[in-house]
Every structure is written in structure tokens, then in C-alpha cells.
PDB file of C-alpha atoms and ligand atoms in Angstrom:
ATOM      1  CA  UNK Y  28     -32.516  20.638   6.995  1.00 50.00           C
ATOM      2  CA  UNK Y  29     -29.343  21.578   8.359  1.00 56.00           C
ATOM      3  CA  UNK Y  30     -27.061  23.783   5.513  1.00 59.00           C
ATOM      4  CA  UNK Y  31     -24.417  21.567   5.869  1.00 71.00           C
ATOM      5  CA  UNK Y  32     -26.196  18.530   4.499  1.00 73.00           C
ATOM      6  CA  UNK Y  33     -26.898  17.860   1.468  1.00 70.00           C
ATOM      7  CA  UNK Y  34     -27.909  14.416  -0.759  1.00 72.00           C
ATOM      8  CA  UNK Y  35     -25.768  13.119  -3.967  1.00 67.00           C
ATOM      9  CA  UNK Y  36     -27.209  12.198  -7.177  1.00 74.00           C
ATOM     10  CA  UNK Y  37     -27.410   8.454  -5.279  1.00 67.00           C
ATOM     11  CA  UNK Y  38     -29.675  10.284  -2.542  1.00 69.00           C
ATOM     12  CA  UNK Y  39     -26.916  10.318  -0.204  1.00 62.00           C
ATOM     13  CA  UNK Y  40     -26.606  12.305   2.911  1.00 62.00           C
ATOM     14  CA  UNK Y  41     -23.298  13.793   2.534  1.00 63.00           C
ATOM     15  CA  UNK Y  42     -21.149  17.285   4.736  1.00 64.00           C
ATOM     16  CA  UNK Y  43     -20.687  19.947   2.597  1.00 66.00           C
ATOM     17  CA  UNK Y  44     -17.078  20.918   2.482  1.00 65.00           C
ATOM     18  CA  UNK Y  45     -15.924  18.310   5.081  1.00 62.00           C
ATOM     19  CA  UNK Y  46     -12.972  16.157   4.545  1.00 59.00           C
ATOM     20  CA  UNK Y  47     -12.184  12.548   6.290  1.00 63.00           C
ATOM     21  CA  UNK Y  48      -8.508  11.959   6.358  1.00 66.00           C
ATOM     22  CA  UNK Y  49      -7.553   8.530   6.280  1.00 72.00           C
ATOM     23  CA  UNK Y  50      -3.606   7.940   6.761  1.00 77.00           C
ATOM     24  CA  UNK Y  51      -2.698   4.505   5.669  1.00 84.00           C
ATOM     25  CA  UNK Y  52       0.816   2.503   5.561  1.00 89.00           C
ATOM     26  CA  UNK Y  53       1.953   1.198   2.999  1.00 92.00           C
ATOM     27  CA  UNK Y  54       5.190  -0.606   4.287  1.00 94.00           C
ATOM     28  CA  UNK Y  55       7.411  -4.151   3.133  1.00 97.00           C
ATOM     29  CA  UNK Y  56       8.839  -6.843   5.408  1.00 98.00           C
ATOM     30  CA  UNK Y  57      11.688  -8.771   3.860  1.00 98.00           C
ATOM     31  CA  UNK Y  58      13.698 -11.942   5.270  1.00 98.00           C
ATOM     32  CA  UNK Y  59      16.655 -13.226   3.532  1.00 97.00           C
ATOM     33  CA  UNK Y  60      16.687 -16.847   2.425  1.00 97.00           C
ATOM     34  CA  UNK Y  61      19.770 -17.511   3.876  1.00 94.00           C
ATOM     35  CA  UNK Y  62      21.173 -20.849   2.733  1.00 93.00           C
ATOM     36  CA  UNK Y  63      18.119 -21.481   0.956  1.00 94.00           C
ATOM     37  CA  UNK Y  64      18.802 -18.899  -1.414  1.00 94.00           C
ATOM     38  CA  UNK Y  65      18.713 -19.225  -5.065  1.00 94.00           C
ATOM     39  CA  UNK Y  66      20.040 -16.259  -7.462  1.00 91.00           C
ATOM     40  CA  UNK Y  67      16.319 -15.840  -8.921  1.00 93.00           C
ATOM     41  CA  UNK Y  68      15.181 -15.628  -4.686  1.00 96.00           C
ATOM     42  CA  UNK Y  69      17.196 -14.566  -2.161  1.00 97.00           C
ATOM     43  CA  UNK Y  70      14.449 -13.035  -0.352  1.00 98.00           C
ATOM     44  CA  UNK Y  71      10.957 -13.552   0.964  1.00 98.00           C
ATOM     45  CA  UNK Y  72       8.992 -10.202   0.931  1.00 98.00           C
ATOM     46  CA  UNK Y  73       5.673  -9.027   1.838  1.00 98.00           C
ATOM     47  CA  UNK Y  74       3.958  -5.926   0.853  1.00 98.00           C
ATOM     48  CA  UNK Y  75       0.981  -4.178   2.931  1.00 96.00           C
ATOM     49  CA  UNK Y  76      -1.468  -1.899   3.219  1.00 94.00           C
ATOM     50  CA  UNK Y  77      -2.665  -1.035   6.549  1.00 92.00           C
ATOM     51  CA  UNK Y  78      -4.393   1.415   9.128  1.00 88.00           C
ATOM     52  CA  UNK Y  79      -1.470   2.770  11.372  1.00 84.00           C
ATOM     53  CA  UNK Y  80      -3.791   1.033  14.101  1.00 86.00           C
ATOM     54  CA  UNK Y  81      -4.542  -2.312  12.086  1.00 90.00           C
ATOM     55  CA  UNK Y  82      -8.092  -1.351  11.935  1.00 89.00           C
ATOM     56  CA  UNK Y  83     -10.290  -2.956   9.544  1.00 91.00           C
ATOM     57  CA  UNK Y  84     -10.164  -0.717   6.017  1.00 89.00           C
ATOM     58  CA  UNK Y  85     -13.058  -2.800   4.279  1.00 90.00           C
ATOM     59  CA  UNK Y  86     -15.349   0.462   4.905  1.00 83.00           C
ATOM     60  CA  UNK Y  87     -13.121   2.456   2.827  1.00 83.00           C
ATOM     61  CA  UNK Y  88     -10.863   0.427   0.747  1.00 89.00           C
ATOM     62  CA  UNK Y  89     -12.754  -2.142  -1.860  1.00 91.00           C
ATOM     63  CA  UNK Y  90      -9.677  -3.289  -3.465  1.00 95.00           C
ATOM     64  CA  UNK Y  91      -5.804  -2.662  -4.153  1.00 95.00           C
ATOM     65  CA  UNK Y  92      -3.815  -3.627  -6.615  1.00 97.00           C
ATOM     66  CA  UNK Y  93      -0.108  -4.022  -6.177  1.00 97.00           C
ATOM     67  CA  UNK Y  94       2.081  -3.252  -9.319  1.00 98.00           C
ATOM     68  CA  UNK Y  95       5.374  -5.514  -9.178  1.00 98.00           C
ATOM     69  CA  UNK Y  96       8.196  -5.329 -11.272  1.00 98.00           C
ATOM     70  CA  UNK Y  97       7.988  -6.684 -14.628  1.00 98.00           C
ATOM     71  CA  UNK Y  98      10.071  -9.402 -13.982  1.00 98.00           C
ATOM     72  CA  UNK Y  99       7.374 -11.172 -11.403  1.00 98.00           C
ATOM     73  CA  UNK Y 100       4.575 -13.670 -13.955  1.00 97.00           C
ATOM     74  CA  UNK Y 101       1.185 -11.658 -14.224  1.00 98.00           C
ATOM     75  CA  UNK Y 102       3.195  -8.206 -11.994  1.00 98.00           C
ATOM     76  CA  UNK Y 103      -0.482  -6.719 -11.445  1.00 98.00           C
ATOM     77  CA  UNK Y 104      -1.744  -8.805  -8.325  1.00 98.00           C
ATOM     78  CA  UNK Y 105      -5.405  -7.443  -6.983  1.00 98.00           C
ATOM     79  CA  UNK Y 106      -6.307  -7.689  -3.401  1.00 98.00           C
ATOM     80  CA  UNK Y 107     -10.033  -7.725  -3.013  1.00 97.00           C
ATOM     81  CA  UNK Y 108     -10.162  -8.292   0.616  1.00 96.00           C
ATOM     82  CA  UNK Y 109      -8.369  -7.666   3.917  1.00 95.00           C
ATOM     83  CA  UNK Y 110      -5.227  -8.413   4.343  1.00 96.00           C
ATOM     84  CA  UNK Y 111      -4.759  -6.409   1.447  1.00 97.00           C
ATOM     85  CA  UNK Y 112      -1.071  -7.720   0.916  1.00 98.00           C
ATOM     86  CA  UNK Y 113       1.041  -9.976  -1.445  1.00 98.00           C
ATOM     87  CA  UNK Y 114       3.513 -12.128  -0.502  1.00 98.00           C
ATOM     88  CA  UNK Y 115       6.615 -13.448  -3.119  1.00 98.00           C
ATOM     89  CA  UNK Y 116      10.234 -14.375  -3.390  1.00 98.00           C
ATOM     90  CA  UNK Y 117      12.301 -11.986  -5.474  1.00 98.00           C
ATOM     91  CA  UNK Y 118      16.251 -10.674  -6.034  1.00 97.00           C
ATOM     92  CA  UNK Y 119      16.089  -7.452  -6.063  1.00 97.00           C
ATOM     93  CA  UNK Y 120      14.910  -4.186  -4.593  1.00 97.00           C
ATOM     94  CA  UNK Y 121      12.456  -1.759  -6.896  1.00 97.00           C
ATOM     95  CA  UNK Y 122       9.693   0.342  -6.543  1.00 95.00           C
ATOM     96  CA  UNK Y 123       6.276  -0.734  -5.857  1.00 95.00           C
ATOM     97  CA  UNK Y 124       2.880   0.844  -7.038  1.00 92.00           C
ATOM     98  CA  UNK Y 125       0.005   0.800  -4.887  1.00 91.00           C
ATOM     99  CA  UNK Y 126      -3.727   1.856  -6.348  1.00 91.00           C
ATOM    100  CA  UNK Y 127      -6.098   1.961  -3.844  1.00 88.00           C
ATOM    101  CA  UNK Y 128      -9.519   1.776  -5.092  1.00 89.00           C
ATOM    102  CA  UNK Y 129     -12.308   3.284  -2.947  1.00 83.00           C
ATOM    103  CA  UNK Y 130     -15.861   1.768  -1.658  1.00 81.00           C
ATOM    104  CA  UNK Y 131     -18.800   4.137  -3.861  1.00 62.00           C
ATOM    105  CA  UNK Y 132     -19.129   5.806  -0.423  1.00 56.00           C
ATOM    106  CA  UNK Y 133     -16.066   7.812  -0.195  1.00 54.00           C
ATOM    107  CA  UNK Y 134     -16.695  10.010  -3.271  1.00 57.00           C
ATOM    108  CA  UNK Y 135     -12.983   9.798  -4.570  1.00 62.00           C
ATOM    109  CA  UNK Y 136     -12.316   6.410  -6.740  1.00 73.00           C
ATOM    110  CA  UNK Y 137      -8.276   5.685  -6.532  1.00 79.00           C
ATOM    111  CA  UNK Y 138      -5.465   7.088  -5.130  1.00 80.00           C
ATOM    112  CA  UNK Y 139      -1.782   5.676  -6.704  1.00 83.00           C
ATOM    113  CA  UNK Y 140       1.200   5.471  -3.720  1.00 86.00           C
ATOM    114  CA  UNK Y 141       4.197   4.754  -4.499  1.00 87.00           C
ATOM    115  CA  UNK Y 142       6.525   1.990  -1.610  1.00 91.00           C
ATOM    116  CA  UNK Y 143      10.212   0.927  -2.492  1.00 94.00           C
ATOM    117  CA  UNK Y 144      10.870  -2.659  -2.076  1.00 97.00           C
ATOM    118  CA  UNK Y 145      14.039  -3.090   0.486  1.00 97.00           C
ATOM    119  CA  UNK Y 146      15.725  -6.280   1.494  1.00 98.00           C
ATOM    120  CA  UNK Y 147      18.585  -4.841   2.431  1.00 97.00           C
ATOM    121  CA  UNK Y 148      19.579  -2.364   5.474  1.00 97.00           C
ATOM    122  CA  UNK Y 149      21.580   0.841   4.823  1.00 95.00           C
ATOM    123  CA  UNK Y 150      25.205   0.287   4.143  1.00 95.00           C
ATOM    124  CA  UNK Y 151      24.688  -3.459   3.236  1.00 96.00           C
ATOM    125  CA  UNK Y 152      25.274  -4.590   0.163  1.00 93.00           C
ATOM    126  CA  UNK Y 153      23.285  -7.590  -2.269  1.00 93.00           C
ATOM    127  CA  UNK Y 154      25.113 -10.527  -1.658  1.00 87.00           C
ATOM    128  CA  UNK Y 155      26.019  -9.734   2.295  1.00 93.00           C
ATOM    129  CA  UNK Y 156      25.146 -12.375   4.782  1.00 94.00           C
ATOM    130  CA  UNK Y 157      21.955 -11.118   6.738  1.00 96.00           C
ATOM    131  CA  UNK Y 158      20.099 -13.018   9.318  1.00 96.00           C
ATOM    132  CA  UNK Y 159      17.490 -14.948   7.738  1.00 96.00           C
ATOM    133  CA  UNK Y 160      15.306 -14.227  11.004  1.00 97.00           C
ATOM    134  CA  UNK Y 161      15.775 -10.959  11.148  1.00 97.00           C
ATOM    135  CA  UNK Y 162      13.265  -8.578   8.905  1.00 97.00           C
ATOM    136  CA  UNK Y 163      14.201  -5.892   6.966  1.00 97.00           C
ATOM    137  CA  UNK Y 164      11.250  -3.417   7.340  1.00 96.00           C
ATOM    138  CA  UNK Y 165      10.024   0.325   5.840  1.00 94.00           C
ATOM    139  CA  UNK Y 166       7.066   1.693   5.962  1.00 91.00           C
ATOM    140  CA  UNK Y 167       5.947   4.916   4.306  1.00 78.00           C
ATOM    141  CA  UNK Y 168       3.922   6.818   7.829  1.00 58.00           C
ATOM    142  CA  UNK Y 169       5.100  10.358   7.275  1.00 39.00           C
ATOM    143  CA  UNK Y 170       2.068  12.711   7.415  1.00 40.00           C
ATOM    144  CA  UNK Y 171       3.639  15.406   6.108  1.00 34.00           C
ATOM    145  CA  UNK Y 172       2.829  17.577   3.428  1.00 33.00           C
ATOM    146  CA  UNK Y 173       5.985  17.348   2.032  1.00 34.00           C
ATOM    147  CA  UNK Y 174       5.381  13.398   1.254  1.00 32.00           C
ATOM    148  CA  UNK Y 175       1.396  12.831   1.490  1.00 35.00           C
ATOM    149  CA  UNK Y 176       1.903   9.245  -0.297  1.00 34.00           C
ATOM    150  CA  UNK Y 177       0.310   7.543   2.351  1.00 36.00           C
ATOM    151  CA  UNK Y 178      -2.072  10.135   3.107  1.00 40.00           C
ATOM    152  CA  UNK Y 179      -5.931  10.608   1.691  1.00 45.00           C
ATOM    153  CA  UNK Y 180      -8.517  13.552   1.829  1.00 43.00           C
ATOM    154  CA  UNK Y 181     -11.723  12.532   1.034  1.00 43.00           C
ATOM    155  CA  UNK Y 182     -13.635  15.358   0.016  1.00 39.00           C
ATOM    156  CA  UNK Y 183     -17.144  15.517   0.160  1.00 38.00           C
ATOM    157  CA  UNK Y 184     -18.525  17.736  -1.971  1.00 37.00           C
ATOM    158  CA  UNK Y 185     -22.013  18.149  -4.533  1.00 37.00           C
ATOM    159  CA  UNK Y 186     -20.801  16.060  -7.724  1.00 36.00           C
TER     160      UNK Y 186
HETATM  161  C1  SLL Z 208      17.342  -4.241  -9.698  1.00 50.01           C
HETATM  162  N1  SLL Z 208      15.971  -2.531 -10.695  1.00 50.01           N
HETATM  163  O1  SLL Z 208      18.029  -4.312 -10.703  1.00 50.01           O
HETATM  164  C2  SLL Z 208      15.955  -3.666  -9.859  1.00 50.01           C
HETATM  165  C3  SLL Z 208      14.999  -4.690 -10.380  1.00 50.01           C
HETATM  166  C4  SLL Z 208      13.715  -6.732  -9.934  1.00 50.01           C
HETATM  167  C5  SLL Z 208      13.512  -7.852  -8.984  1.00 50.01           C
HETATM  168  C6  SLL Z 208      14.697  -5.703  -9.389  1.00 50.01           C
HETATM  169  C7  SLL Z 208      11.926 -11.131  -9.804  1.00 50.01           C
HETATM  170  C8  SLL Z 208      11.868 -12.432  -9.154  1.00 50.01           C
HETATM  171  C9  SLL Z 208      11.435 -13.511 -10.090  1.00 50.01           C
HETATM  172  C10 SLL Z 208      12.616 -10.081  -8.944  1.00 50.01           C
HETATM  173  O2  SLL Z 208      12.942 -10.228  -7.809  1.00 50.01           O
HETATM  174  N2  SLL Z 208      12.833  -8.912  -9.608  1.00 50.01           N
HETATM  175  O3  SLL Z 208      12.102 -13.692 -11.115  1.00 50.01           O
HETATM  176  O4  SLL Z 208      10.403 -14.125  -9.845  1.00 50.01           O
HETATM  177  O5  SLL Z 208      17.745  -4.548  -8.574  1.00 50.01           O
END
């Protein structure tokens, strides 16, 4: 058998000391309400998780749970399947926190990113009039090792 294979307590064939990077987006898309606005939702906001090339993540990614801000009813919404995103209607900008939870395959179980929230460009203000049909988007894509939140090395390796 070739040195670099070897099989996991499941009986497995896994690479020794090989590692599958995976980057993934996590990123928000916010319209304002416009006149439909209410002060408890002036905005309708979607987060995401996503391949940068929209493949399907199902292989990798079993389920991922989106924590909200306490003000939202029951703020811990799980995705089990693709899309994995939530959809809601909401005030105010905060940070979001993303567990991803792994298929058995990948060896590693969860990985936690963190996404702000924005519904409003830079330099506007809450309250501002914004064009109900025009987004406000932000995705997290940086690769870099200086902010790896969207960024995952599996590592095989013997357990
Ligand atoms: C802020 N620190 O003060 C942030 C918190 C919270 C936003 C923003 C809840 C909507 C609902 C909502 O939008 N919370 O009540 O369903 O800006």
C-alpha cells in the first residue's frame, strides 16, 4: 500500500498529512423597506453561506446554524440543507455567528465564522432614505491569513 494512505478507526482510506482547503462566503444582502417600513423592520436581510463558485457544499457541509441577535424569537436558526441561508426583517445592524458543522467525512466537526449584518452603506446613516431596490451587500472572501474567517483546512490525519 502506498505510505501515504492510511485507514481511520471507521476503515477509511484517508492522505496522510494532506489538507483540502475549502474557502467559503459567508456574506448578507439587505434591502430597505422603504415606505413599508416599520421601526421594529426597516429592512429585509438575508444571510448566506456559499462556495465562491455556488457549488453544491452538501459533500462537506451537513448543517449551519446561524446565531442572530437576541432580539430575533428562537435567534439560533439551523440550516440542514442547501441554501444554507435565513431570511428576516430586522432594525439594526450586529454581528452574526456562523457554525458550520461538517459531514463525518471531513475529519474536523465545526468551524465558528463570524459576518456583520449591514443595511446600511458607508457614510449613511439609520434613518437615511435608501433605495428599496437597491441591495446593500458584504461578503467576507478574503483568503488571507490575516482574516481566515471564511477559510477551512481540513486536515487529514490518523485520529
Ligand atoms: C444595534 N447592536 O443597536 C445593534 C443591535 C439588533 C437588531 C441590533 C430585531 C428585529 C425584531 C432586530 O433587528 N435587532 O425585533 O424582530 O443596532
Amino acid at each position: 500500500m502506498d505510505d501515504q494512505v492510511f485507514i481511520d478507526a471507521s476503515g477509511t482510506r484517508r492522505l496522510k498529512d494532506k489538507e483540502l482547503v475549502v474557502p467559503i462566503i459567508v456574506g448578507t444582502v439587505a434591502f430597505s423597506l422603504g415606505k413599508k417600513a416599520s421601526e421594529s423592520s426597516s429592512h429585509r436581510w438575508t444571510v448566506y453561506l456559499r462556495s465562491p463558485n455556488n457549488e453544491d457544499l452538501s459533500y462537506l457541509v451537513s448543517q449551519v446554524r446561524f446565531d442572530l441577535h437576541q432580539t430575533f424569537q428562537n435567534p439560533q436558526r439551523v440550516v440542514e440543507s442547501q441554501p444554507f441561508e435565513v431570511t428576516e426583517h430586522g432594525w439594526g445592524e450586529f454581528d452574526i455567528i456562523v457554525h458550520v458543522y461538517f459531514t463525518l467525512d471531513s475529519g474536523v466537526r465545526e468551524a465558528i465564522l463570524y459576518h456583520k449584518l449591514r443595511l446600511y452603506e458607508d457614510g449613511e446613516q439609520p434613518g437615511c432614505k435608501q433605495d428599496p431596490k437597491k441591495p446593500v451587500v458584504t461578503e467576507t472572501t478574503s483568503i488571507s491569513s490575516e482574516s481566515p474567517v471564511n477559510l477551512f483546512i481540513l486536515q487529514a490525519r490518523p485520529q
